[in-house]
PDB file of C-alpha atoms in Angstrom:
ATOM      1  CA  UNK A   3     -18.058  -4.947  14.082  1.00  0.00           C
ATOM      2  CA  UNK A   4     -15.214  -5.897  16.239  1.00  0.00           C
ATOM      3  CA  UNK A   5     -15.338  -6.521  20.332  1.00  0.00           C
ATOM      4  CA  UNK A   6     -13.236  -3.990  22.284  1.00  0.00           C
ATOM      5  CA  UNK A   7     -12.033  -7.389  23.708  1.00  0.00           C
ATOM      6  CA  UNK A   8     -10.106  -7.901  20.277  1.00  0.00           C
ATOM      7  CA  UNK A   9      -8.516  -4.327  19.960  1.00  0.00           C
ATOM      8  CA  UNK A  10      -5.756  -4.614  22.778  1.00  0.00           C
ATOM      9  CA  UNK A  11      -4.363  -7.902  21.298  1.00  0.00           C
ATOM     10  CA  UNK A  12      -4.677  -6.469  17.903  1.00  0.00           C
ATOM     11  CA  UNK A  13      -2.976  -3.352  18.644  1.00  0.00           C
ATOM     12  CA  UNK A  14      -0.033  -5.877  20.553  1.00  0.00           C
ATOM     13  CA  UNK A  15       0.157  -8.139  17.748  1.00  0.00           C
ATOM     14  CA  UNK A  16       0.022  -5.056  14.995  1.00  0.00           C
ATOM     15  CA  UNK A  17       2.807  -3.224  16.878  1.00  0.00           C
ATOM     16  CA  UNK A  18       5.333  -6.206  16.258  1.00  0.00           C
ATOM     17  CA  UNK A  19       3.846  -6.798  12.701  1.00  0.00           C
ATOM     18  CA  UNK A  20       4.527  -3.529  12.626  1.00  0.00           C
ATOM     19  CA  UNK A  21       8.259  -3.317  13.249  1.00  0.00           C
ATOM     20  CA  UNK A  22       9.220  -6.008  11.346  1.00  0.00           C
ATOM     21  CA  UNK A  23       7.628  -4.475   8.223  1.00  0.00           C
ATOM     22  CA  UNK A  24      10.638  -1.738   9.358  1.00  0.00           C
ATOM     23  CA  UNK A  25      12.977  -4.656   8.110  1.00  0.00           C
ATOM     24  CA  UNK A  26      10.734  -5.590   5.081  1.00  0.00           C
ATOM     25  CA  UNK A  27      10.607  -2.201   3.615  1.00  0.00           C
ATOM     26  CA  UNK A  28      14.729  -1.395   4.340  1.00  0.00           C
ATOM     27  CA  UNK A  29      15.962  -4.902   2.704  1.00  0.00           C
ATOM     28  CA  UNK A  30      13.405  -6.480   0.382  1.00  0.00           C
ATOM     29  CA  UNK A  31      13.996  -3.517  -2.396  1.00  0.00           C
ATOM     30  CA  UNK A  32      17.744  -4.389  -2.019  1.00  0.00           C
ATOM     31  CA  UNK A  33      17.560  -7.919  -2.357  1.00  0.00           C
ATOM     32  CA  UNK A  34      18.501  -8.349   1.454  1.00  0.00           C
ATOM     33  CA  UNK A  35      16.852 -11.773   3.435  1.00  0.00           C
ATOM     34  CA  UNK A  36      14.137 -10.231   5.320  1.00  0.00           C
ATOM     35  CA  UNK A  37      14.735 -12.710   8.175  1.00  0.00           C
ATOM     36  CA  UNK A  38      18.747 -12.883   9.008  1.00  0.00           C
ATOM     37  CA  UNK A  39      20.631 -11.193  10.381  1.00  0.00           C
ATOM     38  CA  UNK A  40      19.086  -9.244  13.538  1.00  0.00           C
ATOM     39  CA  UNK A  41      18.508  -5.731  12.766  1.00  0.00           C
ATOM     40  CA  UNK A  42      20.931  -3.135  13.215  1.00  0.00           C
ATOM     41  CA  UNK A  43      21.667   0.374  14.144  1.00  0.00           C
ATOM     42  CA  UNK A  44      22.246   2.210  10.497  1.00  0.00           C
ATOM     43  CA  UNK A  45      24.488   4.400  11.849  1.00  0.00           C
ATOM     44  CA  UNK A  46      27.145   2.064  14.047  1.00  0.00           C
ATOM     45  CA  UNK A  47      26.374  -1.197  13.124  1.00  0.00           C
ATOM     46  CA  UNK A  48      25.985  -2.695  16.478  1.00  0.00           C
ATOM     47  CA  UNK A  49      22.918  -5.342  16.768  1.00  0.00           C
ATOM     48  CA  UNK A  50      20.072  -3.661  18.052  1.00  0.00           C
ATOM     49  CA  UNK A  51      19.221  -6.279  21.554  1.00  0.00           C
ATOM     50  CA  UNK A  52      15.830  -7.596  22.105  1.00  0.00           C
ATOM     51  CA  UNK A  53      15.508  -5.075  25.165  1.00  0.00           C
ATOM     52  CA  UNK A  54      16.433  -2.436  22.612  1.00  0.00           C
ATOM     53  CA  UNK A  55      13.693  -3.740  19.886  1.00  0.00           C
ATOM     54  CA  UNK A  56      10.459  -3.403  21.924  1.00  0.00           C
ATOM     55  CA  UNK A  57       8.037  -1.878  19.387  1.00  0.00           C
ATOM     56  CA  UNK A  58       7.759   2.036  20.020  1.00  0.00           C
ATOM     57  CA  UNK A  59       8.357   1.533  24.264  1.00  0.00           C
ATOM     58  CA  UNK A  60      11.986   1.503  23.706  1.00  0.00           C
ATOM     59  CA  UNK A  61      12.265   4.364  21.542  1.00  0.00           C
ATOM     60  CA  UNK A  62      10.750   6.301  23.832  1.00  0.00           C
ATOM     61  CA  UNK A  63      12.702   4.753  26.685  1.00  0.00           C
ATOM     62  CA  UNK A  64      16.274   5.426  24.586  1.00  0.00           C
ATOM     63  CA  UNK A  65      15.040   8.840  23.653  1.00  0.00           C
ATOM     64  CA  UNK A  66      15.237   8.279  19.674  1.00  0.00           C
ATOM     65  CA  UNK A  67      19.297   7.253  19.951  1.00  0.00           C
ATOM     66  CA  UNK A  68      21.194   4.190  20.015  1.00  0.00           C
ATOM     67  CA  UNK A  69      22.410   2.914  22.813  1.00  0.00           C
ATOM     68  CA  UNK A  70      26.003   2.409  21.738  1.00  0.00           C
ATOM     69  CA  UNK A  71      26.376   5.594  19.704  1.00  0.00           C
ATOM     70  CA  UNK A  72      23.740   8.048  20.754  1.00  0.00           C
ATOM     71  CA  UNK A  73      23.040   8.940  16.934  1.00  0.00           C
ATOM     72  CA  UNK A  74      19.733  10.067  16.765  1.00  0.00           C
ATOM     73  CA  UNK A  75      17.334   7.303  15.375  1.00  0.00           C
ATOM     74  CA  UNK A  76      14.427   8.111  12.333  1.00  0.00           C
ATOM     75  CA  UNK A  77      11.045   8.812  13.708  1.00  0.00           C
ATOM     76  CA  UNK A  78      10.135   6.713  11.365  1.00  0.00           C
ATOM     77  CA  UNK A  79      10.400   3.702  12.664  1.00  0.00           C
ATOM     78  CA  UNK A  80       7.976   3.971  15.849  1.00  0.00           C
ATOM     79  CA  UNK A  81       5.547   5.696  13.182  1.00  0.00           C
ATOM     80  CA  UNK A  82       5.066   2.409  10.806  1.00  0.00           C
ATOM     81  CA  UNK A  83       5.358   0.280  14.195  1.00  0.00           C
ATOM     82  CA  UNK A  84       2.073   2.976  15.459  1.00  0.00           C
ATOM     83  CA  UNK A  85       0.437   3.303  12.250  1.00  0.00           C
ATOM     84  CA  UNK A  86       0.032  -0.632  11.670  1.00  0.00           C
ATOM     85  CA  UNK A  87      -0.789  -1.734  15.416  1.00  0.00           C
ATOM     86  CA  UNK A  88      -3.528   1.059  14.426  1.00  0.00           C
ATOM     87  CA  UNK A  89      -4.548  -0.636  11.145  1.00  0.00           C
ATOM     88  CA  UNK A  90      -4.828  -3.549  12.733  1.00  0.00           C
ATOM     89  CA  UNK A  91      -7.368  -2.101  15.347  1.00  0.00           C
ATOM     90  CA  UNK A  92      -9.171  -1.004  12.701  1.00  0.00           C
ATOM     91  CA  UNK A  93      -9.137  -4.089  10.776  1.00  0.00           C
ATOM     92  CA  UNK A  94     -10.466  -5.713  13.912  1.00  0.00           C
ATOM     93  CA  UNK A  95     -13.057  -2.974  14.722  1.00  0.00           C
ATOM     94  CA  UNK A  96     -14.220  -3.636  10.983  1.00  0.00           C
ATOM     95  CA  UNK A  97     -14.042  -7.583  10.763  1.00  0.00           C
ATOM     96  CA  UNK A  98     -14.024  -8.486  14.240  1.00  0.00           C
ATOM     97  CA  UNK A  99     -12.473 -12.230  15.406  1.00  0.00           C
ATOM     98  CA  UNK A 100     -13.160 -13.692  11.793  1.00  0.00           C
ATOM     99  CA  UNK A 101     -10.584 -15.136   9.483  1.00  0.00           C
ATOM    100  CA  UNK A 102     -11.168 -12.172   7.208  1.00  0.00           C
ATOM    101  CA  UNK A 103      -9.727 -10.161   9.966  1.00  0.00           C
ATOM    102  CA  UNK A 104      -6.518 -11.930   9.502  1.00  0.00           C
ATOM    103  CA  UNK A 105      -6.324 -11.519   5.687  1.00  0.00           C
ATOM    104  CA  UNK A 106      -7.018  -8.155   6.036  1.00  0.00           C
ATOM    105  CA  UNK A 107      -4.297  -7.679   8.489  1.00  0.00           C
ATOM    106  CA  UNK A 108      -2.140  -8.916   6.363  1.00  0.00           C
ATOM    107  CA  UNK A 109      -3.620  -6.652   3.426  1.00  0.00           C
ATOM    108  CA  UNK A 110      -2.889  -3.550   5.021  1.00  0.00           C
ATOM    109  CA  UNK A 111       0.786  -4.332   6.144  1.00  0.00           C
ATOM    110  CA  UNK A 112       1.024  -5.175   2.470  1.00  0.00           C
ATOM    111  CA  UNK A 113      -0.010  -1.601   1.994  1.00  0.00           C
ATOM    112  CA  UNK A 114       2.262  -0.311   4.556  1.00  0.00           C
ATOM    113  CA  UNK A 115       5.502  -1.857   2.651  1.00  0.00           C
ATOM    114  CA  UNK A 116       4.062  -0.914  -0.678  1.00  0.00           C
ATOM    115  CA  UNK A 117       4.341   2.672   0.494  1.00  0.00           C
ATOM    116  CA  UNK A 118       7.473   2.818   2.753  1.00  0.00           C
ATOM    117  CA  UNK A 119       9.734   1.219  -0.342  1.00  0.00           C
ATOM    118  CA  UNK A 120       7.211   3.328  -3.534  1.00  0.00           C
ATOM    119  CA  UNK A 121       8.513   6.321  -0.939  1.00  0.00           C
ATOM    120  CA  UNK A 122      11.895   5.470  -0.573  1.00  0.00           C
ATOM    121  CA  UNK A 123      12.683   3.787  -4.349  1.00  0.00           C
ATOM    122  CA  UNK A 124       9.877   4.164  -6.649  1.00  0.00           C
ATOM    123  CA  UNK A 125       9.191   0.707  -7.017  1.00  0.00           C
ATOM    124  CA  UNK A 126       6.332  -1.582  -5.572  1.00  0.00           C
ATOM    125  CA  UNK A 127       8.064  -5.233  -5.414  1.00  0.00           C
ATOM    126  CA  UNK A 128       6.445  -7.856  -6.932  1.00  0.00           C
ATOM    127  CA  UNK A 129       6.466 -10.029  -4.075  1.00  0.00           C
ATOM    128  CA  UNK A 130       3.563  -7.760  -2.488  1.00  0.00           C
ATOM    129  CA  UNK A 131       1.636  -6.282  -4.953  1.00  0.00           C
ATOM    130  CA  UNK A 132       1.342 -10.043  -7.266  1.00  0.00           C
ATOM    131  CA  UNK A 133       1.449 -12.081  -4.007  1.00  0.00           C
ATOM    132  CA  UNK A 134      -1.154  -9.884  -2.576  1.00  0.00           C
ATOM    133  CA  UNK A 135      -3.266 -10.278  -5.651  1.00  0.00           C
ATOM    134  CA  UNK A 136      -2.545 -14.400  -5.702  1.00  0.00           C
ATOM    135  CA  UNK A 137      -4.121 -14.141  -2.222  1.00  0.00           C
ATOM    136  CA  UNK A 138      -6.892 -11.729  -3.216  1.00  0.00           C
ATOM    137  CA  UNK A 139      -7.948 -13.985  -6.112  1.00  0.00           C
ATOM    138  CA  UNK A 140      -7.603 -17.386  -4.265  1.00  0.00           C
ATOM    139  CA  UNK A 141      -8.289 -17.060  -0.772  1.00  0.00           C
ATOM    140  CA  UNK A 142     -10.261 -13.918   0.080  1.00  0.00           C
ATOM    141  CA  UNK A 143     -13.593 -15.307  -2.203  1.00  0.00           C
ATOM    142  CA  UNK A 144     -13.214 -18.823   0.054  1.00  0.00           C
ATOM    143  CA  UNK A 145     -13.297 -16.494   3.216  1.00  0.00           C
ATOM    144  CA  UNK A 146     -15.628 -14.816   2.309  1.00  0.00           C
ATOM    145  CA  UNK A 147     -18.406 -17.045   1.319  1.00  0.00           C
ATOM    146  CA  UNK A 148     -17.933 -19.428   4.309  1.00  0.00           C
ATOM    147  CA  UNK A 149     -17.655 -16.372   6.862  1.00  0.00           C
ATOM    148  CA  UNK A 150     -20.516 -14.374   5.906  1.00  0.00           C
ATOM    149  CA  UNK A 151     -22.709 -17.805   4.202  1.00  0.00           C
ATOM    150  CA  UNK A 152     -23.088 -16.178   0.495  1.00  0.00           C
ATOM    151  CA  UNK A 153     -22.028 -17.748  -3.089  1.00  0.00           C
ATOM    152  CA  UNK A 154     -18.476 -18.553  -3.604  1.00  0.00           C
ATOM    153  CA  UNK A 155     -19.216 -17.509  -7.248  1.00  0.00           C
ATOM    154  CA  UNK A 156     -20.592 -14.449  -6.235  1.00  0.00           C
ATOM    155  CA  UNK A 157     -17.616 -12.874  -4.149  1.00  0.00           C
ATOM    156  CA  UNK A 158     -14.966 -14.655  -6.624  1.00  0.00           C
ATOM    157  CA  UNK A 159     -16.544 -12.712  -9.069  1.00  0.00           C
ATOM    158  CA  UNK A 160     -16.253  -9.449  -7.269  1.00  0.00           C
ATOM    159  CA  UNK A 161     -12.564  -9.682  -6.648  1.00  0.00           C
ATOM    160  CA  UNK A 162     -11.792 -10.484 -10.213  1.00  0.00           C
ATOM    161  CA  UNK A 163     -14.113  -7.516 -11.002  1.00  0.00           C
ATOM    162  CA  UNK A 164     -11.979  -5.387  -8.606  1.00  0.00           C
ATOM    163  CA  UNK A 165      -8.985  -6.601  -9.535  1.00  0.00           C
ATOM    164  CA  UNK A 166      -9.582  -6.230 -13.516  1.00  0.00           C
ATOM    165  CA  UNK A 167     -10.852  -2.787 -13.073  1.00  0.00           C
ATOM    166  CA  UNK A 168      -8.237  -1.393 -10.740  1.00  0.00           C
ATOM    167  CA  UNK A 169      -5.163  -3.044 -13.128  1.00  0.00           C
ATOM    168  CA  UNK A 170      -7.196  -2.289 -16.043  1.00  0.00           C
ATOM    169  CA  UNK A 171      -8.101   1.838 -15.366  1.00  0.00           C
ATOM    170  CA  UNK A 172      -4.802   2.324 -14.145  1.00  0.00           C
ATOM    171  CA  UNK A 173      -2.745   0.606 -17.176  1.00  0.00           C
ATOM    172  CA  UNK A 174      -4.927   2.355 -19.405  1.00  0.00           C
ATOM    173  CA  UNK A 175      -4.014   5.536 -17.890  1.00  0.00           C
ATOM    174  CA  UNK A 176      -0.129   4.629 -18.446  1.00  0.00           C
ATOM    175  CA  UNK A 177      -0.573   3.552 -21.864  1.00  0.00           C
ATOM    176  CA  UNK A 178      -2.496   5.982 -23.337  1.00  0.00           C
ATOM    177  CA  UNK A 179      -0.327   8.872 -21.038  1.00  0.00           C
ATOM    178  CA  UNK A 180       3.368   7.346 -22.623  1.00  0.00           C
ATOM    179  CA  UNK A 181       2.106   7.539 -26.313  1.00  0.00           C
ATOM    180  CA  UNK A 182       0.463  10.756 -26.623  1.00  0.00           C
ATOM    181  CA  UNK A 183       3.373  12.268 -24.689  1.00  0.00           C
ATOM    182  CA  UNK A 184       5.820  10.079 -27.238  1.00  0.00           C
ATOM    183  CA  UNK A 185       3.758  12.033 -29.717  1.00  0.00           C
ATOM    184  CA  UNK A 186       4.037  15.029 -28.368  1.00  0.00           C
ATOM    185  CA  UNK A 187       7.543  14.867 -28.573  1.00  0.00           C
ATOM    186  CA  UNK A 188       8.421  14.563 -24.746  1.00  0.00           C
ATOM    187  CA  UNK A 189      11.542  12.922 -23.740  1.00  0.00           C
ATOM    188  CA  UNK A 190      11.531  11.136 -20.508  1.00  0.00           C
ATOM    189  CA  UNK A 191      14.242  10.489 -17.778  1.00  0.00           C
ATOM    190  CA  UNK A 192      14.731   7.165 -18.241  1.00  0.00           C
ATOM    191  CA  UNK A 193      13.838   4.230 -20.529  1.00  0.00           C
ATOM    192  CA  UNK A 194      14.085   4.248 -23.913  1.00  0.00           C
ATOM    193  CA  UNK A 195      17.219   6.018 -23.725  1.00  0.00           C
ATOM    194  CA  UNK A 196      19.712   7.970 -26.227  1.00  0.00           C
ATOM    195  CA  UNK A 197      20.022   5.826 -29.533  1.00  0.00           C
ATOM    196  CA  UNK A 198      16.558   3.617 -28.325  1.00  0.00           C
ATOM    197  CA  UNK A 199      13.253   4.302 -30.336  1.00  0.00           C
ATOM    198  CA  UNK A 200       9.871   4.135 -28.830  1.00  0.00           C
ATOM    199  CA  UNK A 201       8.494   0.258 -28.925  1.00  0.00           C
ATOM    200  CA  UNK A 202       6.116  -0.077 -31.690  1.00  0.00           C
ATOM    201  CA  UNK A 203       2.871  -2.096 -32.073  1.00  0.00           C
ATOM    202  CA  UNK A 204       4.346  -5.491 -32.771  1.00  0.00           C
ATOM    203  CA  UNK A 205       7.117  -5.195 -30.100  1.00  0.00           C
ATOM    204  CA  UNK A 206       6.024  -6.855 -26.797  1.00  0.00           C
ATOM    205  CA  UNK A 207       7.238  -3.723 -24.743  1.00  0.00           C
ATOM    206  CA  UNK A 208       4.617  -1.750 -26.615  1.00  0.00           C
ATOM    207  CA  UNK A 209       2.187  -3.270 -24.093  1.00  0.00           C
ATOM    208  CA  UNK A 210       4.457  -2.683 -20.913  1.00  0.00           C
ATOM    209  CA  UNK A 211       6.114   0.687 -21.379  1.00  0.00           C
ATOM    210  CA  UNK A 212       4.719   2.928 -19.159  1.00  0.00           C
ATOM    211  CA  UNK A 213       7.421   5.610 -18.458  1.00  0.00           C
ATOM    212  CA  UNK A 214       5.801   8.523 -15.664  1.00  0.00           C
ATOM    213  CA  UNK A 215       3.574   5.360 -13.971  1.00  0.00           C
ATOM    214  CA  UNK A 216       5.388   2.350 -13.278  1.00  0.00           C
ATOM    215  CA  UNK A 217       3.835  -1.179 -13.947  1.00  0.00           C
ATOM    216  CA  UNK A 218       3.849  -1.339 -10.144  1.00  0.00           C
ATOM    217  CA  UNK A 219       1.097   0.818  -9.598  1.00  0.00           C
ATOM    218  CA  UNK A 220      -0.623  -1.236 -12.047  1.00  0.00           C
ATOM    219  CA  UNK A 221      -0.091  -4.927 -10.167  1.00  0.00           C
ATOM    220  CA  UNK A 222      -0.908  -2.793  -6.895  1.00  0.00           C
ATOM    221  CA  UNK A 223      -4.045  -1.060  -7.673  1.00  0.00           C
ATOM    222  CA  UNK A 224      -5.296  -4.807  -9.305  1.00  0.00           C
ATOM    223  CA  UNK A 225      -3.864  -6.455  -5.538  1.00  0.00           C
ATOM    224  CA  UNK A 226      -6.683  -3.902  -3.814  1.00  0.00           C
ATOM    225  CA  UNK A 227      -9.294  -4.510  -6.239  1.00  0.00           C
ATOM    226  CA  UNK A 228      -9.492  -7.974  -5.426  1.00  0.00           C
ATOM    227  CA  UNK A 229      -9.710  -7.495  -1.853  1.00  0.00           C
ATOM    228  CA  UNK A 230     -11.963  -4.462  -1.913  1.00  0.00           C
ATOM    229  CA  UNK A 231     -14.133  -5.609  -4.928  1.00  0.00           C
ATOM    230  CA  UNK A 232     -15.159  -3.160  -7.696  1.00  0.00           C
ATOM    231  CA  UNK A 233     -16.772  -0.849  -5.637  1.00  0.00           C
ATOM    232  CA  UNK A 234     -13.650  -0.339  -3.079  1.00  0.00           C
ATOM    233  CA  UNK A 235     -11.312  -0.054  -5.605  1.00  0.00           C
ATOM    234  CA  UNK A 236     -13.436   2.835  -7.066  1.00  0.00           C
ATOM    235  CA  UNK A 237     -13.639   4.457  -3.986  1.00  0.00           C
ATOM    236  CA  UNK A 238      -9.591   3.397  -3.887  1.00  0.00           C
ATOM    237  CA  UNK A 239      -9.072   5.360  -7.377  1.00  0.00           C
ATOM    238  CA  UNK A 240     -10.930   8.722  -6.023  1.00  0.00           C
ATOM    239  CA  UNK A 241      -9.278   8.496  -2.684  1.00  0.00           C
ATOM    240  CA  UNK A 242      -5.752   8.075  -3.895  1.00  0.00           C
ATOM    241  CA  UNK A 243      -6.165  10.524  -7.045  1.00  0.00           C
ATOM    242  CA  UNK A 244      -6.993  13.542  -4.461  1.00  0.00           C
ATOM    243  CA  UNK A 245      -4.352  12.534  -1.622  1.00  0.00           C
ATOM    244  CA  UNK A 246      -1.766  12.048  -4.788  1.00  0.00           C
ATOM    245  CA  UNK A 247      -2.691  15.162  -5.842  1.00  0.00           C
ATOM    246  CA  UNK A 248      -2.277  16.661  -2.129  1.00  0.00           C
ATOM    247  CA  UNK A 249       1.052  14.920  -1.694  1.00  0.00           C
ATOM    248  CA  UNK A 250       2.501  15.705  -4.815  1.00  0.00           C
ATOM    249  CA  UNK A 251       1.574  19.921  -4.019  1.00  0.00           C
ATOM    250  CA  UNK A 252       3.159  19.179  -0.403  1.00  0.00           C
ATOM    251  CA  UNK A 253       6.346  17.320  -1.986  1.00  0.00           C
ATOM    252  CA  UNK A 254       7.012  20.112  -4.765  1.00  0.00           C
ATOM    253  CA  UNK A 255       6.844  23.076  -2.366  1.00  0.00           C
ATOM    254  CA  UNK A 256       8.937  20.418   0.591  1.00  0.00           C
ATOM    255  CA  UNK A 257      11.506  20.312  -2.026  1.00  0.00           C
ATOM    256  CA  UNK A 258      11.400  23.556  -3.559  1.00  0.00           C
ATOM    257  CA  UNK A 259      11.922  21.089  -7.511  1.00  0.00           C
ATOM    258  CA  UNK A 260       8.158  20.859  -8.769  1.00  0.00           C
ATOM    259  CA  UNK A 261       9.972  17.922 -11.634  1.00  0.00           C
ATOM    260  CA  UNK A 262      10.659  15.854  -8.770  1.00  0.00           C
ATOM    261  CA  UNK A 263       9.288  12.182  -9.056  1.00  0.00           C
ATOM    262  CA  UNK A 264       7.747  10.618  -6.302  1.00  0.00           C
ATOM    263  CA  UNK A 265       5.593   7.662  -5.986  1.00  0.00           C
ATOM    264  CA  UNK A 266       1.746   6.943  -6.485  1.00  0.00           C
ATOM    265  CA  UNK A 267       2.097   4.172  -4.341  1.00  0.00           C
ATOM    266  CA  UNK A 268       1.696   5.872  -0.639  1.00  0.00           C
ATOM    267  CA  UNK A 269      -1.135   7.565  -2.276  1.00  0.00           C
ATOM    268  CA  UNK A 270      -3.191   4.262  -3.509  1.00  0.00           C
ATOM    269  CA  UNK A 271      -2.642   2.844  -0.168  1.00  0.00           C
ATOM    270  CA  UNK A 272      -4.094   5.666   1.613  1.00  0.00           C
ATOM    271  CA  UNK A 273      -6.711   5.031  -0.785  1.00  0.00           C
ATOM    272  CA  UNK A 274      -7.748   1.229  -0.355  1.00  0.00           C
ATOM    273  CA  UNK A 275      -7.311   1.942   3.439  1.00  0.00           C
ATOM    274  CA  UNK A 276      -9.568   4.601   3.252  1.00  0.00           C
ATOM    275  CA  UNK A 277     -11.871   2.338   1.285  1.00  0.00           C
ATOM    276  CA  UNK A 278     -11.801   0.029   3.574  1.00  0.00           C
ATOM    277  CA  UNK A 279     -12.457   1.738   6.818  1.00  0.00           C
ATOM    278  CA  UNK A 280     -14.897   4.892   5.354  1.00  0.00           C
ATOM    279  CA  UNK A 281     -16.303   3.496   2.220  1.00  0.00           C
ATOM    280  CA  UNK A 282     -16.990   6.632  -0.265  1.00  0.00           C
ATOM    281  CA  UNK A 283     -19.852   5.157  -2.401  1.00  0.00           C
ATOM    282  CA  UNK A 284     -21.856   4.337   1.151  1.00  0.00           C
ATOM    283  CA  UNK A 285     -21.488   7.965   2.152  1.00  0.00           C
ATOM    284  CA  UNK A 286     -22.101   9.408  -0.723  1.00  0.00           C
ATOM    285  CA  UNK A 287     -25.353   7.017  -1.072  1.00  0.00           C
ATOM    286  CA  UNK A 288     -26.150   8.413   2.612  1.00  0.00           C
ATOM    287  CA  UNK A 289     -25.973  11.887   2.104  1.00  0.00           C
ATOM    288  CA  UNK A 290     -29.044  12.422  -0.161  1.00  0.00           C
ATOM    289  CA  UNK A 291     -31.332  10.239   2.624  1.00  0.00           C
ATOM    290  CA  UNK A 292     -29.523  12.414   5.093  1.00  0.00           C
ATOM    291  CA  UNK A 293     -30.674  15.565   3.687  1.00  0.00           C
ATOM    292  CA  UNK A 294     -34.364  14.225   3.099  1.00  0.00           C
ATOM    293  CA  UNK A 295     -35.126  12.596   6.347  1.00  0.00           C
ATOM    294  CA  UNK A 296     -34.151   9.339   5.029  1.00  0.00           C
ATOM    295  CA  UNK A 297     -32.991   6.056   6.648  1.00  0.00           C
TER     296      UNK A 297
END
């Protein structure tokens, strides 16, 4: 566990991580550079000033409007700057001042863009969920084994594990959901279109065609698996199938159109962080010595 002494610098340094993942989740999905030029207000244009960009103070200090045009400006923004420097006081509550603290800093912004642009667009770039899995794969295992002195083996094994089982369980889910419901004679909204058959067996898009779950749930769910390890990303998969379930009731009555589609992504990151900070399998391990005067 972390030192309080950590949590005020975390919570500094999560609140600007946090703001510029504002940036990350508005242009990466449009092909936008995520670095130039300065942010703007949506509404007039104007560059917002670095008095004007302090993370959440100067919302409150502007009273949610721009400066230049007084058009009211989201909530959302101060909400991902608040919800990551959080994360990231819970990442250092969890880790402490380790290395693994930083890549799991960097694992739960990951989660936080996942969400914002899965909520927005229905699509989970590839540049987090496959760069987050290069890094689970390749450096959490090193981290691991030289911060907490076990096997190198041993912990790359458990992200592959993770990782194999989360992309695994979850494309199975896809594949097996698009054919019977090709069989069953139900037409989708989008790909294969008028005049386009369903890919067959020898076609490589048999393997790939996942209409109702996109591919990027897939790459995600594999990117927490090989931080979490098997077990988290089972907890991940029972977490994120109740609060998808929960989210999907709240969006359908929200929007009054039950056939609306919304993303699984917000819902898998709730999951993995929820994983991460109140593992399931522990408590459920804890209950029964609970209830018999165990340890």
């Amino acid at each position: 566990m972390g030192t309080p002494f950590f949590y005020g610098p975390a919570l500094a340094f999560g609140l600007v991580v946090g703001s510029f993942l504002n940036v990350v989740i508005h242009r990466l999905p449009l092909g936008e550079s995520v670095v130039s030029p300065r942010s703007r207000c949506p509404s007039c244009e104007q560059p917002i000033s670095a008095r004007d960009n302090i993370p959440v103070l100067s919302y409150l200090l502007l009273g949610g409007h721009c400066r230049h045009c007084r058009r009211p400006i989201s909530l959302r923004y101060p909400a991902v700057e608040l919800v990551t420097g959080l994360l990231f006081v819970g990442v250092a509550w969890r880790f402490g001042p380790t290395a693994l603290a930083i890549l799991f800093m960097l694992f739960a912004s990951a989660l936080v863009v996942a969400a914002g642009v899965d909520f927005d667009h229905q699509i989970i770039p590839d540049e987090i969920s496959l760069g987050g899995l290069v890094l689970g794969l390749a450096v959490v295992p090193l981290v691991r084994s030289l911060g907490e002195g076990g096997s190198y083996g041993f912990a790359l094994g458990q992200s592959c594990l993770g990782a194999g089982i989360g992309g695994g369980f979850l494309w199975s889910v896809g594949f097996l959901h698009a054919r019977v419901s090709a069989l069953l004679g139900r037409r989708f909204p989008h790909w294969p279109g008028d005049g386009e058959d369903v890919p067959r067996p020898g076609q490589a898009d048999y393997w790939l065609w996942f209409p109702g779950l996109g591919l990027g749930d897939v790459k995600l769910l594999a990117m927490v698996g090989a931080f979490v390890g098997p077990w988290g990303v089972l907890d991940t998969l029972l977490g994120a199938s109740f609060l998808g379930l929960g989210l999907g009731v709240g969006w359908g009555l929200l929007s009054r159109n039950w056939s609306t589609p919304f993303g699984f992504g917000p819902a898998i990151a709730a999951g993995a962080l929820l994983a991460l900070f109140a593992p399931l399998h522990l408590i459920w391990f804890r209950m029964p010595m609970a209830a018999t005067g165990g340890p």
